C-alpha positions as semicolon CSV with decimal commas, in nm:
position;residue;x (nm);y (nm);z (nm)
1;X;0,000;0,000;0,000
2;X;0,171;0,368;-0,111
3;X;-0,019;0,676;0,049
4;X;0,123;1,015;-0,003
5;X;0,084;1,274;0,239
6;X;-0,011;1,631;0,103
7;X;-0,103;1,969;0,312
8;X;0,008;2,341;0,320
9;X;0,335;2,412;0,518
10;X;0,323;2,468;0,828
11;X;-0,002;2,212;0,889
12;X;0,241;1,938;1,054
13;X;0,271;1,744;0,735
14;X;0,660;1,674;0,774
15;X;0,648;1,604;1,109
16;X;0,392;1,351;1,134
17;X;0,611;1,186;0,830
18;X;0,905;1,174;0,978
19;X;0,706;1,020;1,317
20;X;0,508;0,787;1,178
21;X;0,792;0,649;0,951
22;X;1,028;0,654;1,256
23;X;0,767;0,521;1,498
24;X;0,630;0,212;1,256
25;X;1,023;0,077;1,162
26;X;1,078;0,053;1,533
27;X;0,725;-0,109;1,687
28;X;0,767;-0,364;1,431
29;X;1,089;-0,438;1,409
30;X;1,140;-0,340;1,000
31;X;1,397;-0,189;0,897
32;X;1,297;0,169;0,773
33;X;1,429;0,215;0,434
34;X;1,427;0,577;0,256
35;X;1,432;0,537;-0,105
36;X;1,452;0,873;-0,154
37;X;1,496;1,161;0,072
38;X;1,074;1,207;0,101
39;X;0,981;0,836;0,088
40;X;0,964;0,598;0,349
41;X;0,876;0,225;0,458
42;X;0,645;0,146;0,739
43;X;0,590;-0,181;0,883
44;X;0,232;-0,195;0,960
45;X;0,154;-0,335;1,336
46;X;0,020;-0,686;1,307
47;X;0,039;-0,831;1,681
48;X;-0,094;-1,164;1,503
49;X;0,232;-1,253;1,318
50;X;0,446;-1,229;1,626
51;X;0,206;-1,444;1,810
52;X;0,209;-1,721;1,476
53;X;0,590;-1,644;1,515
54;X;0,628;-1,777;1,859
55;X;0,411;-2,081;1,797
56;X;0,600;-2,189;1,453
57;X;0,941;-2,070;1,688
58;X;0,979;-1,911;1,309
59;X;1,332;-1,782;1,194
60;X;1,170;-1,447;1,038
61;X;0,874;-1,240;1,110
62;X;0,771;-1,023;0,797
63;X;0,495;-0,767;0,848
64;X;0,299;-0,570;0,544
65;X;0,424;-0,256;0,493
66;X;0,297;0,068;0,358
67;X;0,509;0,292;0,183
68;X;0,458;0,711;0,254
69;X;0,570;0,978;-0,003
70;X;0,582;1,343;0,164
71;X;0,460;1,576;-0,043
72;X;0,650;1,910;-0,009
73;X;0,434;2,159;0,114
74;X;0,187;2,272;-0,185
75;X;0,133;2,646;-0,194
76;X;-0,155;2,853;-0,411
77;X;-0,006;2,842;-0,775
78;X;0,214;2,502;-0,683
79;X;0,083;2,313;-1,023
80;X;0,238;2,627;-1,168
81;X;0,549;2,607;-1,053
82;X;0,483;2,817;-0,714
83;X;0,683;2,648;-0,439
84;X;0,809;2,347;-0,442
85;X;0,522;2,153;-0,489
86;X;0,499;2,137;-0,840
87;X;0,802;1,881;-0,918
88;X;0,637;1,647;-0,668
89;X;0,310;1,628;-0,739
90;X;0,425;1,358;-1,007
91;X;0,527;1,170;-0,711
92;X;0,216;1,079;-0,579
93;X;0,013;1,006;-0,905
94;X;0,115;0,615;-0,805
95;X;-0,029;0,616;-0,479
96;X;-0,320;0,441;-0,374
97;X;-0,468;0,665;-0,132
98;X;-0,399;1,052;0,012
99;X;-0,338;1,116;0,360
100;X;-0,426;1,535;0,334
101;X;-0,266;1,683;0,672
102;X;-0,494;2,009;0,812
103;X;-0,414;2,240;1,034
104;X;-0,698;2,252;1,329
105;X;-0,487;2,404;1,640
106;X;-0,413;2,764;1,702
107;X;-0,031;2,823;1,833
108;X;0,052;3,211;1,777
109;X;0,419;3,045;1,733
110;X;0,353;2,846;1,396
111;X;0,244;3,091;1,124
112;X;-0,031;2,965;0,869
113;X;0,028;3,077;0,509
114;X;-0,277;3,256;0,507
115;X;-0,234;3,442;0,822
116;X;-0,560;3,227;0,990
117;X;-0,650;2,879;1,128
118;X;-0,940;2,705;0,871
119;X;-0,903;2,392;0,722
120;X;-1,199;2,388;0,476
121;X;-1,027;2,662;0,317
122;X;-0,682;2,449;0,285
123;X;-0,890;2,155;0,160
124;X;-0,976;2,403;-0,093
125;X;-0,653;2,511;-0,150
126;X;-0,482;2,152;-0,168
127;X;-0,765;2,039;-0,407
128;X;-0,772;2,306;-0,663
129;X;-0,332;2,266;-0,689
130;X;-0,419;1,868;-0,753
131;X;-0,737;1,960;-0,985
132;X;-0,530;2,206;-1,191
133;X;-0,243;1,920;-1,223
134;X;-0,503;1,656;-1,310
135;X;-0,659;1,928;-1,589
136;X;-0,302;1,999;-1,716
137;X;-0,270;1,582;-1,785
138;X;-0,613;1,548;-1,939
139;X;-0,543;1,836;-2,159
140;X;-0,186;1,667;-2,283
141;X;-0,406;1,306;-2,387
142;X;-0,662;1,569;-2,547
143;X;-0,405;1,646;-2,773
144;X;-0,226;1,318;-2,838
145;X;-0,563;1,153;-2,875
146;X;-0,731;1,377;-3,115
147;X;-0,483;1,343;-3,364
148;X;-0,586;0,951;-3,407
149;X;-0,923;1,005;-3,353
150;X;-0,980;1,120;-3,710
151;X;-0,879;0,759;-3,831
152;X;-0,933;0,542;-3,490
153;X;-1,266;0,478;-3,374
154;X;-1,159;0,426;-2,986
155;X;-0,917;0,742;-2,994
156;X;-1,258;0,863;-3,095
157;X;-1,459;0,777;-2,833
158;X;-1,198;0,781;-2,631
159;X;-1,162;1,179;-2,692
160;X;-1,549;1,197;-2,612
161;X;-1,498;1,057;-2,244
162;X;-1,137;1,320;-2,220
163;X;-1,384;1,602;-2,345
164;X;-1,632;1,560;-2,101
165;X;-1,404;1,487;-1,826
166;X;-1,249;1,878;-1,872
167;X;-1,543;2,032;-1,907
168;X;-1,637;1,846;-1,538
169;X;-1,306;2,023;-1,431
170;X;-1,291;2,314;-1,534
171;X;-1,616;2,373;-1,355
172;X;-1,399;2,305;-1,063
173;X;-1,535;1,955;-1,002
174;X;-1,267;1,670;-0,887
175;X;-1,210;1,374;-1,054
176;X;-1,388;1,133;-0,832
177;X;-1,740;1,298;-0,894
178;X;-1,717;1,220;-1,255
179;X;-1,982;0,970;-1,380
180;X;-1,799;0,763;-1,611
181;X;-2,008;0,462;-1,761
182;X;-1,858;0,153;-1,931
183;X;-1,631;-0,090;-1,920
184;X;-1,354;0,082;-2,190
185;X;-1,399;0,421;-2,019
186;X;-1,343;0,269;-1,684
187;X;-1,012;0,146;-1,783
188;X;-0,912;0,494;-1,942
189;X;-1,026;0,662;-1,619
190;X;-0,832;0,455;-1,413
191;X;-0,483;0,503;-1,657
192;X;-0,517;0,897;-1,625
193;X;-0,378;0,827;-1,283
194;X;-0,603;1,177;-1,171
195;X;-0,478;1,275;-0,803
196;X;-0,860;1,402;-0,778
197;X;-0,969;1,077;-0,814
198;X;-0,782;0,911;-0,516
199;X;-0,923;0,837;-0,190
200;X;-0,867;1,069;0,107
201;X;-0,753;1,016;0,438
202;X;-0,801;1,360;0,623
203;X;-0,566;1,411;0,924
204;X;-0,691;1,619;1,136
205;X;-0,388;1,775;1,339
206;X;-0,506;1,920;1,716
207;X;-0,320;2,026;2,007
208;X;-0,223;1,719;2,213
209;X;-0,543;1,865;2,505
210;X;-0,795;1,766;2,237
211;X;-0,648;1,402;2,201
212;X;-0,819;1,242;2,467
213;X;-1,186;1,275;2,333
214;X;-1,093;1,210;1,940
215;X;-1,120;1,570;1,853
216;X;-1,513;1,599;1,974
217;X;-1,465;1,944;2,116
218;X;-1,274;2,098;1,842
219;X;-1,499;2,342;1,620
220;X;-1,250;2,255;1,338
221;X;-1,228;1,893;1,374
222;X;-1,649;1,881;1,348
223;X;-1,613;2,083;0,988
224;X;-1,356;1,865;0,860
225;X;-1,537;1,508;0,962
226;X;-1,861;1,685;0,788
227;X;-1,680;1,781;0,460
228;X;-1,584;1,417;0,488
229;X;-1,890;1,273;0,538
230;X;-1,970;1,439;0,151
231;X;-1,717;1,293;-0,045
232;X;-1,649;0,987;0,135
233;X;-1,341;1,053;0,285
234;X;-1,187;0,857;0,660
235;X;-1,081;1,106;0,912
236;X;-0,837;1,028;1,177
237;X;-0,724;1,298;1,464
238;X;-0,359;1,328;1,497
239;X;-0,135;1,547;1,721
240;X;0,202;1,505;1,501
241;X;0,382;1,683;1,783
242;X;0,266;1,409;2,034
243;X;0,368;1,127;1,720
244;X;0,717;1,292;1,705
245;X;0,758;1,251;2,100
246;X;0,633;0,875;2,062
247;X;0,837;0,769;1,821
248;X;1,154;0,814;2,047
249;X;1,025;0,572;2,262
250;X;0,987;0,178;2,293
251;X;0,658;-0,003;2,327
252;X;0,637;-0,045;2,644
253;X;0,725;0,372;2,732
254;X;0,492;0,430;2,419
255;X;0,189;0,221;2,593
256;X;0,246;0,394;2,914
257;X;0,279;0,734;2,759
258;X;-0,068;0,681;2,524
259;X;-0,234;0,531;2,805
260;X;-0,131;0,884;3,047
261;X;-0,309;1,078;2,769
262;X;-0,623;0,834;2,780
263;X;-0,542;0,659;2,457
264;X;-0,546;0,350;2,365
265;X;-0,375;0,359;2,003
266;X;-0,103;0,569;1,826
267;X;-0,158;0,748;1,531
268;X;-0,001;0,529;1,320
269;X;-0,264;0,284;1,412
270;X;-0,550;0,510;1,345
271;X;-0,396;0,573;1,008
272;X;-0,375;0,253;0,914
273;X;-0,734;0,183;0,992
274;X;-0,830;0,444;0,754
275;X;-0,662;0,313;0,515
276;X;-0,744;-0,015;0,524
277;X;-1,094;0,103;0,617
278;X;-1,145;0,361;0,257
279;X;-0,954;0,130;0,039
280;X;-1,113;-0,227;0,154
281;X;-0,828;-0,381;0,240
282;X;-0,779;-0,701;0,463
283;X;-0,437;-0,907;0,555
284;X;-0,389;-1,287;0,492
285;X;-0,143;-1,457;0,674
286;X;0,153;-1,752;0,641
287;X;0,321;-1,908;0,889
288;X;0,585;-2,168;0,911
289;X;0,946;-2,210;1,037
290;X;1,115;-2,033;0,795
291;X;0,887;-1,727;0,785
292;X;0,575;-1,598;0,928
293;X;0,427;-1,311;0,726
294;X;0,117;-1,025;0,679
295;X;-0,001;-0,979;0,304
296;X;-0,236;-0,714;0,249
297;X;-0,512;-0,784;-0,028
298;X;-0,844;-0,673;-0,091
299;X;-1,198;-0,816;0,054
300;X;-1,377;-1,006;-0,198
301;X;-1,014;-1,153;-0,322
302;X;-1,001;-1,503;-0,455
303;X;-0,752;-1,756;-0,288
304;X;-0,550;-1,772;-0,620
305;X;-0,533;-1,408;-0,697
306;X;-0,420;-1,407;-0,327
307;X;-0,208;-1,671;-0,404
308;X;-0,059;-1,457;-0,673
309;X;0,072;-1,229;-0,417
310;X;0,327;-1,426;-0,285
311;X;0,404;-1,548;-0,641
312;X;0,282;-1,532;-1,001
313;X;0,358;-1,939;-1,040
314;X;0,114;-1,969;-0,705
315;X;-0,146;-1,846;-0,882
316;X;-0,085;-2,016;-1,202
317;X;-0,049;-2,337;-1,137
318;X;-0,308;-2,331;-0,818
319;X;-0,411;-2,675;-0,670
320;X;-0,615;-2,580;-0,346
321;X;-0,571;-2,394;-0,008
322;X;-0,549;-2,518;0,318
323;X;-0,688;-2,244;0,521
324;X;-0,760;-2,204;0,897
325;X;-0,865;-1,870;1,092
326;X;-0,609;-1,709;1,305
327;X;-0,834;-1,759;1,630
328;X;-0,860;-2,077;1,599
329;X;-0,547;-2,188;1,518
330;X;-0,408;-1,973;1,797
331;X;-0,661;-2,098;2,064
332;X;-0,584;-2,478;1,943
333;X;-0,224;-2,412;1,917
334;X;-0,141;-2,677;1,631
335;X;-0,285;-2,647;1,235
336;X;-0,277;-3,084;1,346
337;X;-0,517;-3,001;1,637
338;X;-0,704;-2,772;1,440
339;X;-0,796;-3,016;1,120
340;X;-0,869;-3,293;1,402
341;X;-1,187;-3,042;1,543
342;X;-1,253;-2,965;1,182
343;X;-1,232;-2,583;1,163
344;X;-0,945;-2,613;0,914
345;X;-1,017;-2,707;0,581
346;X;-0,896;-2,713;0,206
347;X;-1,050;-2,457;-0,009
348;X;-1,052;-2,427;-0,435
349;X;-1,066;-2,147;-0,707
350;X;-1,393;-1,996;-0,537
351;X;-1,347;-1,945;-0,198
352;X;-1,312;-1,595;-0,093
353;X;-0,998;-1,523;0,163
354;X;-1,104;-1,345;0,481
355;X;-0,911;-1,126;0,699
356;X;-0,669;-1,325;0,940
357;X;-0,703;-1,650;0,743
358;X;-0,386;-1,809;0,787
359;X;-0,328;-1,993;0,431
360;X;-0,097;-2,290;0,319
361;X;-0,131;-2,230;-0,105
362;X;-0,086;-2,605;-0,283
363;X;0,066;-2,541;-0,617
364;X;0,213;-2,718;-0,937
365;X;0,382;-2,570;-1,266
């Protein structure tokens, strides 16, 4: 899973990257590799590995990971070349979800680029820069595809779907409430890559006093979870300055430290929720002595497209699956004890894989 995060500076953006990054390599263990000086890998938090782990005695735990691309922070005019922005917006046309960072604490000590604290307005903001981007790419395959649609019936239709599409734009419309009907304009949709057609995750950053009741009592939280609520969007309430103190700390100082601020999870956690939450995702899970490992799919997934996963030739050649829920398995402590009360079973091309099935893939090629 790749999210980027976007925001204004000065909303908290870099600092709940850096946090969260730093904070997920060292609950889980994973090494945190930058690829690049704004990209980073998480491991994501999966206490049922470590648990398969120590009943396999396994040589190698391997959680799912989820990779975050910072954004530098986008500025009116940044799909213009104002700022920085603008050379990294390509960045996160890959990513499968945003993660939009928004300012909803006053502190007369952190300036806001426009001089006042509302984050409806820097959704605005943030959204027309992407929407202006996305235009600027649809106009580009205007123009490439109009010179074949004089001779190429798809180009032509093709071009009819682009057309319609800008005009939806340029009325200042995003991406994602475009109508787009068909199978063939579905897949042309999808290959624009449009950052206004991604999912959003909106962080909502408060001051760490309005932590302990989710953000409830904050005017600015309440406008942000009800812009939300229209498009769709997950919310999660951060404080990144509360993250960045976290992440210097182990798990047990980190429990202790939530649990003095009434909390029961770290933002990292919530975040990953959302996201597996707004972009239906579930984790399977494999265990044996060698390795026990977290792979992140989507619901509704067949076993040998989840097979395909771990390995094209798993899917191709697919036999069967021996499958068996984690809570069983755990609470009968052997897959042999488990097939003896019956709860663990073999499974063909049909069966859809649930969340926390713990999955031995039979194969031949």
């Amino acid at each position: 899973m790749k999210l980027g995060i976007v925001g204004l500076p000065n909303v908290g953006k870099s600092t709940l990257f850096n946090s969260l990054t730093k904070a997920g390599a060292e609950s889980a263990n994973y090494p945190f590799c930058t690829i690049d000086p704004n990209v980073g890998v998480v491991a994501v938090p999966d206490e049922r590995i470590v648990k398969l782990g120590e009943l396999y005695h396994t040589k190698k735990v391997t959680p799912a990971v989820i990779e975050f691309v910072d954004i530098a922070g986008l500025v009116k005019g940044a799909s213009k070349g104002e700022g920085l922005g603008n050379q990294f917006l390509a960045n996160i046309r890959e990513v499968d979800a945003i993660v939009h960072v928004v300012r909803c604490f006053e502190d007369s000590n952190i300036v806001h680029v426009d001089g006042s604290i509302d984050p409806l307005r820097d959704i605005e903001t943030i959204n027309m820069e992407l929407l202006f981007s996305d235009i600027e790419i649809i106009e580009r395959r205007i123009a490439k595809t109009a010179k074949s649609a004089k001779n190429d019936k798809a180009a032509a239709k093709e071009l009819v779907l682009l057309e319609a599409l800008k005009a939806h734009m340029d009325e200042m419309k995003l991406a994602k409430t475009f109508n787009v009907e068909g199978e063939e304009e579905e897949a042309w949709f999808k290959e624009y890559n449009l950052l206004t057609a991604k999912p959003v995750i909106y962080a909502a950053n408060v001051a760490d006093s309005d932590l302990a009741d989710d953000g409830a009592s904050n005017a600015q939280v309440a406008k942000v979870r009800e812009y939300a609520k229209t498009e769709g969007s997950e919310v999660f309430v951060i404080c990144a300055q509360i993250e960045e103190e976290i992440a210097e700390l182990d798990d047990d100082e980190k429990a202790e430290f939530l649990e003095g601020l009434g909390l029961s999870e770290s933002g990292l956690d919530k975040l990953i929720k959302a996201s597996y939450s707004l972009l239906g995702l579930i984790s399977f899970l494999t265990a044996g002595e060698d390795e026990c490992r977290a792979w992140t799919i989507k619901k509704g997934t067949k076993a040998p497209q989840a097979a395909g996963k771990i390995h094209t030739d798993f899917e191709r050649g697919f036999i069967r699956a021996e499958v068996v829920a984690y809570d069983d398995l755990i609470s009968l402590g052997s897959i042999a004890a488990a097939k003896e009360k019956g709860v663990a079973g073999l499974e063909g091309k049909d069966y859809v894989v649930k969340d926390g099935d713990v999955i031995l893939f039979r194969f031949n090629v």
